[in-house]
Tab-separated table of C-alpha atoms and ligand atoms in Angstrom:
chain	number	residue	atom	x	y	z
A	189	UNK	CA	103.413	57.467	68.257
A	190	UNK	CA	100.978	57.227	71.280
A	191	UNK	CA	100.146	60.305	73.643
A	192	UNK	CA	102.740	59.621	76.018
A	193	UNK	CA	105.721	59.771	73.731
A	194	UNK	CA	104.454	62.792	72.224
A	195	UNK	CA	104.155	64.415	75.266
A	196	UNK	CA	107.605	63.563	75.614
A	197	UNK	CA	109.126	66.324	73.160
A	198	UNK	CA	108.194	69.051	75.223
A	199	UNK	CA	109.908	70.132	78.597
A	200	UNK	CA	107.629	69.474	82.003
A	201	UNK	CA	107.214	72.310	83.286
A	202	UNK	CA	103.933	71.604	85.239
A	203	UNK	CA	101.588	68.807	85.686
A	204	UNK	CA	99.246	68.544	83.206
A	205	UNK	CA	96.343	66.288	83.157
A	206	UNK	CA	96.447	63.849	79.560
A	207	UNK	CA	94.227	65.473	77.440
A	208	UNK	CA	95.331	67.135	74.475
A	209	UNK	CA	93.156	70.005	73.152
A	210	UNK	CA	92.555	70.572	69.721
A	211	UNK	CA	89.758	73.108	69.288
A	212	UNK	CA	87.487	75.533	70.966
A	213	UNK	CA	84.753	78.063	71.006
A	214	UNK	CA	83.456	80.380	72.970
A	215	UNK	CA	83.349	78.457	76.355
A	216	UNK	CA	84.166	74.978	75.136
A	217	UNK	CA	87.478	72.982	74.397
A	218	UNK	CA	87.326	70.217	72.422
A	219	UNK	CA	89.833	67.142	72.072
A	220	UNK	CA	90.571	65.077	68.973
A	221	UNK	CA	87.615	62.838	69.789
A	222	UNK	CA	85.173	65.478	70.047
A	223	UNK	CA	84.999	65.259	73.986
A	224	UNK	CA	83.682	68.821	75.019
A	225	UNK	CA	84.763	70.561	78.081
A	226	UNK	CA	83.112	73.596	80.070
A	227	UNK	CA	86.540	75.900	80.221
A	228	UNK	CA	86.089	78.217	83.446
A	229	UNK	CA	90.155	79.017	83.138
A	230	UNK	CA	89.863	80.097	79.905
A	231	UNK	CA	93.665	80.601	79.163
A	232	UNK	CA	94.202	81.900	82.577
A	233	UNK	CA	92.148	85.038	82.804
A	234	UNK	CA	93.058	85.539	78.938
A	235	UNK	CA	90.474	84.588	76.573
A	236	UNK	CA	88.734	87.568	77.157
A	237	UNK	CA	85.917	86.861	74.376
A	238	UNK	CA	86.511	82.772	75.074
A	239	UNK	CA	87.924	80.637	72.851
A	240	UNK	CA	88.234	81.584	68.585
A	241	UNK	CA	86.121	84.118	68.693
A	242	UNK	CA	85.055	85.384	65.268
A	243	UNK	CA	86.281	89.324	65.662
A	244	UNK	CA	89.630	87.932	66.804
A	245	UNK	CA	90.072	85.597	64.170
A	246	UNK	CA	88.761	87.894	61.052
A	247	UNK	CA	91.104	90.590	62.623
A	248	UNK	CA	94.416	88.375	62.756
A	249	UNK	CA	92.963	87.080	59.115
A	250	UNK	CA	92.906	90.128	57.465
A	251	UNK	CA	96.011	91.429	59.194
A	252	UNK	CA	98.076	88.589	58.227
A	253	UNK	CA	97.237	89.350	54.390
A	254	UNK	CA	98.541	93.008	55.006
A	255	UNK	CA	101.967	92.968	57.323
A	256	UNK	CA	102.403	91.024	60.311
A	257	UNK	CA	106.030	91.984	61.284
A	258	UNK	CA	108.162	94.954	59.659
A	259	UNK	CA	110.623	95.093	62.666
A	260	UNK	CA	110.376	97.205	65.340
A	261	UNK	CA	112.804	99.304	64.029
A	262	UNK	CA	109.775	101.108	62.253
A	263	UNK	CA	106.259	102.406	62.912
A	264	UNK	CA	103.254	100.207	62.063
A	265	UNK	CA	99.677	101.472	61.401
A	266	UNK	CA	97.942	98.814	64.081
A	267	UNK	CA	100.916	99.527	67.030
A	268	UNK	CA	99.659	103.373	66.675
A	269	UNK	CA	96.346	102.993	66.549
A	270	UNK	CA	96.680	100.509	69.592
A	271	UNK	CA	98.829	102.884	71.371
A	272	UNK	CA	96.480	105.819	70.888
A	273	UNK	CA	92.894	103.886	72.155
A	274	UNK	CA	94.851	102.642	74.741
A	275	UNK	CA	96.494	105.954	76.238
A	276	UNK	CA	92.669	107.686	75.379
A	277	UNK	CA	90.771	104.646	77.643
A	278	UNK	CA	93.300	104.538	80.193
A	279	UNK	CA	94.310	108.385	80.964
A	280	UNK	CA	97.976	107.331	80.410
A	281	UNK	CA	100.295	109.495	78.201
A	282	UNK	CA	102.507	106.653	75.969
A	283	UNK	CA	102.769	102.742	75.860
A	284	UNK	CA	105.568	99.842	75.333
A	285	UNK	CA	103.873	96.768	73.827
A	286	UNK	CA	105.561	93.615	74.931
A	287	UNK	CA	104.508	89.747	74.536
A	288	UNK	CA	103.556	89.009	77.897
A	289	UNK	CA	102.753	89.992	81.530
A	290	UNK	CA	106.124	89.319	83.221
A	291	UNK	CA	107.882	91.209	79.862
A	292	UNK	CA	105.771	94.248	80.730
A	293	UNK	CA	106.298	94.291	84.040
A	294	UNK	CA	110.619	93.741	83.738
A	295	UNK	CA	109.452	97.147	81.774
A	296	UNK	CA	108.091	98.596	84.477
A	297	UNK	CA	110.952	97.364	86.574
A	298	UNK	CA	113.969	98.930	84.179
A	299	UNK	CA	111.266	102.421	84.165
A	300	UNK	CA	110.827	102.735	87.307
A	301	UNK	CA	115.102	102.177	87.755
A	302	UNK	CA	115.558	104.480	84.994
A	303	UNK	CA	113.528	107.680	86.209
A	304	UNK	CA	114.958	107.005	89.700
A	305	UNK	CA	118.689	107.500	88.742
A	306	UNK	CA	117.007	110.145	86.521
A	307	UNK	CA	114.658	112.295	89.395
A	308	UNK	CA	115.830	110.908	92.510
A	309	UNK	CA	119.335	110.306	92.888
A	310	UNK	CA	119.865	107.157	91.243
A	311	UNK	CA	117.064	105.441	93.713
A	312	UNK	CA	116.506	101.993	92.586
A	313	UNK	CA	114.367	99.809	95.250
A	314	UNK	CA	110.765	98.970	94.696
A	315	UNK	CA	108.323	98.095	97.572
A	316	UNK	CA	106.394	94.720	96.584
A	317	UNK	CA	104.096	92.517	98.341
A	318	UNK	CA	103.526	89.469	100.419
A	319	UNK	CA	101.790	86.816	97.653
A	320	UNK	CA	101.965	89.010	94.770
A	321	UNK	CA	102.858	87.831	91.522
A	322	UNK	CA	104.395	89.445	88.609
A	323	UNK	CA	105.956	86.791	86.191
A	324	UNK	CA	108.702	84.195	85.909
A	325	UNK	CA	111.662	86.652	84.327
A	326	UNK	CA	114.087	87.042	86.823
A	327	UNK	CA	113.315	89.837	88.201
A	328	UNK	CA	109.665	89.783	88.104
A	329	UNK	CA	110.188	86.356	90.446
A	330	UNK	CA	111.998	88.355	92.424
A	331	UNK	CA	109.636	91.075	92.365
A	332	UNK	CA	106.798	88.460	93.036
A	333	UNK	CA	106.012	87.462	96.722
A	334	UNK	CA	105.357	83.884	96.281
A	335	UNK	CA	106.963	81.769	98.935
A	336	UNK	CA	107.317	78.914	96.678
A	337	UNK	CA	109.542	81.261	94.185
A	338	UNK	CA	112.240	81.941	97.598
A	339	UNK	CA	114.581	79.030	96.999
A	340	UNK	CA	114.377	79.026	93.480
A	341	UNK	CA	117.422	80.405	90.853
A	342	UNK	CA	119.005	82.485	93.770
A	343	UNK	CA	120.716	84.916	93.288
A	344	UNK	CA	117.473	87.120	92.615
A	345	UNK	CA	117.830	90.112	90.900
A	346	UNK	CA	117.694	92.849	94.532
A	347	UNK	CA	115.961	95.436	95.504
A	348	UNK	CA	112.357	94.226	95.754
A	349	UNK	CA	111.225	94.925	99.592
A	350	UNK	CA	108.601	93.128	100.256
A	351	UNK	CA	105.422	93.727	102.881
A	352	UNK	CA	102.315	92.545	104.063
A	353	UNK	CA	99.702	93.366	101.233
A	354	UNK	CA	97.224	95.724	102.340
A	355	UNK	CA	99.488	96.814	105.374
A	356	UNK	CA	99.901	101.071	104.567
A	357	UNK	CA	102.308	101.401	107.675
A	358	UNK	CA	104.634	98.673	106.297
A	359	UNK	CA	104.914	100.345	103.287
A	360	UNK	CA	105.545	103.769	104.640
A	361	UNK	CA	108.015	101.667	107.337
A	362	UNK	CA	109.672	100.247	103.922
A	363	UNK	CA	110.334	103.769	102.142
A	364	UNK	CA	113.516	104.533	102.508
A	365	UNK	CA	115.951	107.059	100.654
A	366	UNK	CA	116.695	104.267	97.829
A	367	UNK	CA	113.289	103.679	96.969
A	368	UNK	CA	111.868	104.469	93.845
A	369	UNK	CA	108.427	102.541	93.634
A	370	UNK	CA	105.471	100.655	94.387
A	371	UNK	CA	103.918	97.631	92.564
A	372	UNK	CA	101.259	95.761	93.076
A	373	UNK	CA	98.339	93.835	91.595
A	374	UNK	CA	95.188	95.727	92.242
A	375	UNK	CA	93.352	92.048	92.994
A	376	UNK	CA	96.167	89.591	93.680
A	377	UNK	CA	95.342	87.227	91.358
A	378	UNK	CA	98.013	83.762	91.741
A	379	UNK	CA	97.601	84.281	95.664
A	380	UNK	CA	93.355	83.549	95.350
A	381	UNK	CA	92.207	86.245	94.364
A	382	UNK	CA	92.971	88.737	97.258
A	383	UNK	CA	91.830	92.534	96.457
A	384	UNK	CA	93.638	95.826	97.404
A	385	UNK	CA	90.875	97.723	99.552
A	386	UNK	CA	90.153	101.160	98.223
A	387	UNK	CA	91.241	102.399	101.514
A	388	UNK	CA	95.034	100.675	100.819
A	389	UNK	CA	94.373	101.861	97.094
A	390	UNK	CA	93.984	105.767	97.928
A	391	UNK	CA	96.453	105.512	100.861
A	392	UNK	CA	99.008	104.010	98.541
A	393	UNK	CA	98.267	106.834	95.960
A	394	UNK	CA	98.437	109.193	98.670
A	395	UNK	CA	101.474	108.212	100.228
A	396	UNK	CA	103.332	107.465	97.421
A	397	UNK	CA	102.912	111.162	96.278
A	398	UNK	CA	103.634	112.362	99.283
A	399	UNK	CA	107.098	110.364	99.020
A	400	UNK	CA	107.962	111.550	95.421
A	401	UNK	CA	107.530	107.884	94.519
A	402	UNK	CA	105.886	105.887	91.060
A	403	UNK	CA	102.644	103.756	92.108
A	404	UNK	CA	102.877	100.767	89.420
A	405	UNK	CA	99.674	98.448	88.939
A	406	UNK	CA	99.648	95.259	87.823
A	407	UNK	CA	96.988	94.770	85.534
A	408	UNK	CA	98.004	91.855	83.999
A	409	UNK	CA	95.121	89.812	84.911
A	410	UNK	CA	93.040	92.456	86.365
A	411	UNK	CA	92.692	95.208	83.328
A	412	UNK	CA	90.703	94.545	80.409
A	413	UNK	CA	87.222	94.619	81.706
A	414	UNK	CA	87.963	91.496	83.931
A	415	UNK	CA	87.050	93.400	86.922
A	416	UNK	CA	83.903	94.455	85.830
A	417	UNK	CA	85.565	97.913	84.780
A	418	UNK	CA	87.965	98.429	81.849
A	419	UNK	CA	90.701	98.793	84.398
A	420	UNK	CA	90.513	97.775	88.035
A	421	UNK	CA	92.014	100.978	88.897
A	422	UNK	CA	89.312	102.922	87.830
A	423	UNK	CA	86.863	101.411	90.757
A	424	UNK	CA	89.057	102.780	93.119
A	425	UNK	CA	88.731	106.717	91.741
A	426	UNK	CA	92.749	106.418	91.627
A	427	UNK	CA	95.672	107.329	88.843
A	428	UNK	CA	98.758	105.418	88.746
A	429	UNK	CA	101.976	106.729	87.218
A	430	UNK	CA	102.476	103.041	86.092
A	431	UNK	CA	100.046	100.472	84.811
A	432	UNK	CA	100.938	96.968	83.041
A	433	UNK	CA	98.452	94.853	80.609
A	434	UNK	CA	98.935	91.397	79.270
A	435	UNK	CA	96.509	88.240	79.647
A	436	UNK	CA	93.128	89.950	78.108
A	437	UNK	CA	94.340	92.395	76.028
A	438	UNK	CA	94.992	90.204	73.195
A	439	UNK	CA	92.176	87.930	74.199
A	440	UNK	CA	94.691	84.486	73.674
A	441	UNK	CA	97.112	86.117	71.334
A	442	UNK	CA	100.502	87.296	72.779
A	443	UNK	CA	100.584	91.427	73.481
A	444	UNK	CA	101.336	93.318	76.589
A	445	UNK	CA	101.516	96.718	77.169
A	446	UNK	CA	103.754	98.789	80.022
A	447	UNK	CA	101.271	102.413	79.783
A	448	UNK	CA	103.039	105.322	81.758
A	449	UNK	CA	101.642	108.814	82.434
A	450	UNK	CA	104.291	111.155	80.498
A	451	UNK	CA	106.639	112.216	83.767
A	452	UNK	CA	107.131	108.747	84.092
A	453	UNK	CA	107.861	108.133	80.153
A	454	UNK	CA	111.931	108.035	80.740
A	455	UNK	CA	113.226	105.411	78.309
A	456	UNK	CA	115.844	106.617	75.626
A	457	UNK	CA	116.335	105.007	72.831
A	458	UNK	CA	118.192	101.544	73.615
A	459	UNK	CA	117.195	101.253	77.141
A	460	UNK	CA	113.847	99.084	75.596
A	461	UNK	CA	113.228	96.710	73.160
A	462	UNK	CA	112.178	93.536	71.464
A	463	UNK	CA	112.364	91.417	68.000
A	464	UNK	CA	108.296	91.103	68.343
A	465	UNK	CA	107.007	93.820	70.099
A	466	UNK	CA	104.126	95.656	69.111
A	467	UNK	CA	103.949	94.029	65.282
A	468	UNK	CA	100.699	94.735	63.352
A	469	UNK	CA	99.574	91.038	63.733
A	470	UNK	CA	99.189	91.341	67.623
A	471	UNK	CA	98.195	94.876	67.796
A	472	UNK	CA	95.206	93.965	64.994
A	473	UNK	CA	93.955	91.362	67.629
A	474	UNK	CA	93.858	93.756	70.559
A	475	UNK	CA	91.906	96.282	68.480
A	476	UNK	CA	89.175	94.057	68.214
A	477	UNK	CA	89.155	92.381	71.451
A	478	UNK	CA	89.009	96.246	72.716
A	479	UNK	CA	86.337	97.243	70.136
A	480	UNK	CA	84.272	94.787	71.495
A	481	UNK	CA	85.363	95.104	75.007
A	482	UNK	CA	84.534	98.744	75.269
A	483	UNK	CA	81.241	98.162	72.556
A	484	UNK	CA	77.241	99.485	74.171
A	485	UNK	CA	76.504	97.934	77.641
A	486	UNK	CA	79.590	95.274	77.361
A	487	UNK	CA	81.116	96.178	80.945
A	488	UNK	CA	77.736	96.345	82.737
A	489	UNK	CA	77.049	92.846	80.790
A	490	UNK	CA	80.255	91.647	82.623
A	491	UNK	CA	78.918	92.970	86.082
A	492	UNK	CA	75.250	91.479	85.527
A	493	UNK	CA	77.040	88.048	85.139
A	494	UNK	CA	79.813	88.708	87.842
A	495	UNK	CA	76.654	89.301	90.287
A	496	UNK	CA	74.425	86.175	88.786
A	497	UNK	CA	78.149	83.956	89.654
A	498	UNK	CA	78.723	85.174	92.739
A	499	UNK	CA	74.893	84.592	93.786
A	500	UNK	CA	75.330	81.111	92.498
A	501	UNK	CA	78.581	80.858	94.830
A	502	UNK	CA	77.083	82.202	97.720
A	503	UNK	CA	74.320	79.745	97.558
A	504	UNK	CA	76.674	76.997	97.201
A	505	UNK	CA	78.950	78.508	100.055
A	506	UNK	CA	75.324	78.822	102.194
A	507	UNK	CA	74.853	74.718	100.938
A	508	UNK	CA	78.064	73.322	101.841
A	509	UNK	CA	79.564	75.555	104.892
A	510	UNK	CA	81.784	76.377	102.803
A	511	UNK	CA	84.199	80.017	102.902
A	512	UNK	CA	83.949	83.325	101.585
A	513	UNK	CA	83.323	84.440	97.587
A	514	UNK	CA	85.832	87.025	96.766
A	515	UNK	CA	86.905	89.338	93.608
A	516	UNK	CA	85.229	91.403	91.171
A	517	UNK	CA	83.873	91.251	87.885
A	518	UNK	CA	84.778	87.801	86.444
A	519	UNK	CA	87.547	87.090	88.583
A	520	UNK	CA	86.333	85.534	91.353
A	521	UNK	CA	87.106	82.706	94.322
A	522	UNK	CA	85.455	80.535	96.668
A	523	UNK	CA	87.208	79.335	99.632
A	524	UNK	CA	86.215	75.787	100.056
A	525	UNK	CA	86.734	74.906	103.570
A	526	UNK	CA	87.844	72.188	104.435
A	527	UNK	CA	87.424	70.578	101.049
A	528	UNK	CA	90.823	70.361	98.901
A	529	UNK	CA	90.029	72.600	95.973
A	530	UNK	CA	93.254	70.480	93.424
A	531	UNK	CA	91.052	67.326	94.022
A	532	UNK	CA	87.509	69.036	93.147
A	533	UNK	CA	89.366	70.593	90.067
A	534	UNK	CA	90.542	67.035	89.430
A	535	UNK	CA	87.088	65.622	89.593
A	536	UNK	CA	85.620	68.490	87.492
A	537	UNK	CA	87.754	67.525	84.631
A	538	UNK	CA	86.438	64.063	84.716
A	539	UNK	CA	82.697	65.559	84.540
A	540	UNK	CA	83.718	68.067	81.833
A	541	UNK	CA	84.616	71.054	83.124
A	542	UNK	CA	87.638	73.247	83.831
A	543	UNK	CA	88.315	74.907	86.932
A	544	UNK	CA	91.486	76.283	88.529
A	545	UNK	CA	92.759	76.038	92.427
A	546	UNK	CA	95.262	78.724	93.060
A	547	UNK	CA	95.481	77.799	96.702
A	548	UNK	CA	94.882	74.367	98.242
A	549	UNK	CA	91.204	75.068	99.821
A	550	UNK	CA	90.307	78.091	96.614
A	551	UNK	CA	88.634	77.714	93.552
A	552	UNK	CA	89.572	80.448	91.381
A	553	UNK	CA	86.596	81.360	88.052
A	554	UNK	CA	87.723	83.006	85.324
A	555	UNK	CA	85.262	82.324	82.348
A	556	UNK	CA	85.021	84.390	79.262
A	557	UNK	CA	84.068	87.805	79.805
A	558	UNK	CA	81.052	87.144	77.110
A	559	UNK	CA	79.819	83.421	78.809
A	560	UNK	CA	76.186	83.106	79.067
A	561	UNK	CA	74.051	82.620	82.212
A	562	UNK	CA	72.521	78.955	80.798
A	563	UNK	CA	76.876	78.489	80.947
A	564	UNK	CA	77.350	79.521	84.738
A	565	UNK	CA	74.571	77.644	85.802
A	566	UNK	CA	75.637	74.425	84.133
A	567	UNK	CA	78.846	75.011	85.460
A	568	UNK	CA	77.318	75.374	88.919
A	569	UNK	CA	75.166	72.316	88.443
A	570	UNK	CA	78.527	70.092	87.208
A	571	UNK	CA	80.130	71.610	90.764
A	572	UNK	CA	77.071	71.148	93.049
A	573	UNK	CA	77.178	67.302	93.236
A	574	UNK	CA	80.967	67.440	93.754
A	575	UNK	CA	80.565	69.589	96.678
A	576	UNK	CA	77.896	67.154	98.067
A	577	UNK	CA	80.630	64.076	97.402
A	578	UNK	CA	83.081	65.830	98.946
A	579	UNK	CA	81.248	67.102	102.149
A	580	UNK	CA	79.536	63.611	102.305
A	581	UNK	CA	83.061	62.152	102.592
A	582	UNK	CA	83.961	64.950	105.534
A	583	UNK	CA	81.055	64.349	107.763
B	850	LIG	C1	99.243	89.776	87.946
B	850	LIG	C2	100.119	89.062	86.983
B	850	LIG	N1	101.233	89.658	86.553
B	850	LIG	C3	102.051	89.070	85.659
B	850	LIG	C4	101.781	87.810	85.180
B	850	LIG	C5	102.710	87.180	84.190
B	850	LIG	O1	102.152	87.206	82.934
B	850	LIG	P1	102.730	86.240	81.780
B	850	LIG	O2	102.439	84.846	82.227
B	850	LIG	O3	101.992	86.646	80.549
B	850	LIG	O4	104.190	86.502	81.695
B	850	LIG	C6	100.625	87.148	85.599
B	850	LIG	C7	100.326	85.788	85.115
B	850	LIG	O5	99.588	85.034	85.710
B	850	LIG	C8	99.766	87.788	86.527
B	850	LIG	O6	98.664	87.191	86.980
């Protein structure tokens, strides 16, 4: 059977280029042939430690000797333990573990819903954002502010108003006696990497206070050191009622986690649930990726190599003319001008390396959160001469 008639089996769902991967490590993916390729994706903002990395594996190892699922219906040693680092490193009061980002945030969704019918009046609406993303369940497209989602598997699920991101008079324009929330991504990730300022941060703590409403975060792609900070929140000196995980938590294994400060903890017992969540096998993985994660001078690792990237950016932005370099931590963009980013990440594939476009002139980096600087700069050296092709062919 060649390739093609493999690929075949499985529903298209996206283009994808024809390369099948069969292993990796650290900051490489490997296909059958042994072809090697620099991964700057890296899962989508997920391999937090990059790809097999040896605490990971020994932890899902050793767990899948001892119990990997006893149901939900009972406690598990790894889901408490997870539960109770998580709540101590976060400053929230209880967690739902889920298996991924949108499933955490349809959480967050049915909480929020819940303690509004609960504490004010059976309020149900939740103030969203222009570009934001938060997953591909029903509601969480509907939630998201994605043009491209509008037309798609209408009806959507209602009460998401949505408003210009970063726009504190909209928002306050958009609270009205229904609402019960607002959600957002601290750095909009899918839109090209677009961060909240702290000024739209603290206003949005302030006012949502002020309105007796829940202020949700998104940390799907953010949290988990990403940012340079355990949780992207925690630059901005501000406590949400609401915070979501997924992506990096599990460091490539399936776990999310919808973390609530306790006035916010409403569910009763059948409002919440799932066949997987929060079994030993998953929660074993996120211990170690957060052992290492919060380990002796890890985060200020992540910031030293966020700042030697971004340098390495600028001075290609400086080379080229090309835009801005945006983000934090290791989540970062460069706008490229007039350049279209989908054909430089086409051409980096073909010299070895993988790079993401969320928008048509953005580059989007999202390496491990433990690559090395010999690994940026080869990156930056396999992107340098396709910048000079590319601006050769503008001039
Ligand atoms: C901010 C944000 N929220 C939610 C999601 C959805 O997560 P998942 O794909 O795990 O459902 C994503 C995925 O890209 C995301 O970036």
């Amino acid at each position: 059977m060649d390739m093609k008639t493999q690929h075949s089996a499985l529903m298209q769902i996206s283009a994808k280029p024809d390369i099948t991967f069969t292993s990796g490590s650290g900051s490489y993916l490997y296909d059958a042939a042994g072809n090697a390729w620099l991964d700057f994706v890296q899962g989508w903002a997920v391999n937090t430690l990059g790809h097999c990395p040896e605490a990971v594996a020994q932890a899902i190892c050793t767990q899948s000797r001892r119990l990997i699922n006893p149901s939900p219906a009972f406690y598990n040693d790894q889901a408490i333990q997870l539960a109770n680092r998580l709540t101590h490193l976060s400053g929230m009061d209880q967690v739902f573990f889920a298996n991924s980002g949108a499933e955490a945030n349809e959480g967050a969704i049915k909480l929020a819903r819940k303690w509004g019918q609960l504490h004010r009046k059976g309020a149900w609406k939740i103030i969203t954002f222009h570009n934001g993303f938060h997953g591909r369940t029903l509601a969480t497209m509907s939630a998201t502010g994605k043009p491209a989602f509008e037309p798609l598997f209408n009806p959507k699920v209602p009460g998401f108003t949505k408003v210009p991101f970063g726009d504190l008079e909209a928002v306050e324009a958009a609270i009205d006696e229904h609402t019960v929330a607002v959600m957002l991504e601290p750095i909009q990730g899918e839109a090209g990497v677009i961060p909240a300022s702290h000024e739209f941060l603290q206003g949005l703590r302030r006012l949502t206070q002020e309105h007796g409403l829940l202020l949700m975060l998104d940390e799907v792609q953010t949290g988990i050191g990403r940012t340079g900070s355990l949780f992207c929140y925690q630059q901005h000196q501000i406590e949400p009622d609401v915070v979501t995980l997924g992506k990096g938590l599990g460091a490539g294994v399936p776990i999310a986690a919808l973390m609530a400060k306790a006035h916010a903890c409403c569910f009763e017992y059948g409002d919440q649930g799932g066949t997987f969540n929060g079994n030993p096998l998953v929660c074993a993985a996120a211990l170690a990726v957060l052992e290492a994660v919060t380990s002796a001078g890890f985060l200020s690792q992540v910031q030293a190599l966020s700042q030697h990237l971004s340098q390495g950016l600028e001075h290609l932005s400086t080379r080229f003319n090309l835009g801005k370099v945006r983000g934090a931590g290791l989540l970062l963009a460069l706008d490229t001008g007039a350049i279209d980013a989908q054909a430089l990440v086409k051409q980096a594939l073909d010299a070895g390396l993988l790079l993401n476009a969320p928008r048509p002139h953005t580059l989007r980096f999202m390496p491990a959160l433990n690559v090395s600087v010999p690994e940026i700069d080869k990156m930056l050296a396999i992107l340098s001469p396709l910048f000079e092709q590319a601006a050769a062919q503008h001039s």
